[in-house]
Amino acid sequence: MGSVISLLRGCLAFSCYVINTLFWVIPILLVSLIKLLPITPLRTVCSYLLDHCASAWISVNTVIERIFHRVNISIDGDTNLSTKEWYMVVANHQSWVDILVLQRVLNHKIPFLKFFLKQELIYVPVLGLAWWALDFPFMRRYSSAQLRKNPKLKGKDIEITRKACAKFKTKPVSVMNFVEGTRFTQQKHDKQNSEFKHLLKPKAGGMAFALSAMDGQIHKLIDVSIYYTGKTPTFWEYISGQVKQIKVNIKVSDISPAMRGDYMNDREFKIGFQNELNRIWKQKDATLEEMSK
């Protein structure tokens, strides 16, 4: 009987999420088309309208969650947040559910979250267009093999980051970066021989490039630690009501001077930035250990 109820909850919740997404994607795409006009005041107004639509989209998703698969999310840490501040947001990454949790706990408390996304995700039906319209930064990273084969590609990924972040200078924004680069699994953890118990090794490049591209405009860091009571849930397990308790810790701090500089060309700064990120990750690992008790 319990599995039937979970199936029914999941199907109803998923259907409502799809309907809500389709409802909000229409005005988002229409406004984004108007935003293409080369009129700066009009583009600014459109940016605010787009973020308002996106926040409303998330708000309705939260209502759907409370109706069909209520989850108790306990939050501790810093709550002094503002929608008028520029933030860099980092979090541990375990599941696609992380994104739903982050949107729920931070919606209307800080500027709408802009996630760094892989270039390939622009082709996701409906959502890819919505992310493009909302100015989510799409990243294209080149492997060492690609750079050896075509040296002209060197620095292209940084330039793409710079252009994406340039759009964020006219109004407050929250730039989200999963610095582990991939979702945590025990297999990946063992392969990395990670020094952290609950985390993969952090990758500094994307975060460093974004901070550099914003020319010091982002001066606050929000560090979010997410802990799932029990095993890490899949998206289906979450929307079908199989997740009852999630713990979230939020830490807000100033961006350290050690995290501002030329990551590409200054080797000393690059090493210092990675060391600073490792320090943050060590504290996060301790926080997650405490949350697991």
PDB file of C-alpha atoms in Angstrom, residues 47 58 86 148 170 188 192 210 219 237 259 269 290:
ATOM      1  CA  SER A  47      16.029  41.246 -16.407  1.00  0.00           C
ATOM      2  CA  ILE A  58      10.159  28.287  -7.615  1.00  0.00           C
ATOM      3  CA  TRP A  86      25.886  40.105  -4.931  1.00  0.00           C
ATOM      4  CA  ARG A 148      47.139  20.103 -27.244  1.00  0.00           C
ATOM      5  CA  THR A 170      23.813  45.730 -13.704  1.00  0.00           C
ATOM      6  CA  LYS A 188      34.348   8.806  -7.008  1.00  0.00           C
ATOM      7  CA  GLN A 192      40.113  10.610  -5.890  1.00  0.00           C
ATOM      8  CA  ALA A 210      33.717  33.990 -12.099  1.00  0.00           C
ATOM      9  CA  HIS A 219      32.205  40.267  -2.099  1.00  0.00           C
ATOM     10  CA  GLU A 237      12.386   9.383  -4.201  1.00  0.00           C
ATOM     11  CA  MET A 259      40.600  34.672  -3.689  1.00  0.00           C
ATOM     12  CA  PHE A 269      47.753  33.166  -6.720  1.00  0.00           C
ATOM     13  CA  GLU A 290      28.488  17.336  12.962  1.00  0.00           C
TER      14      GLU A 290
END
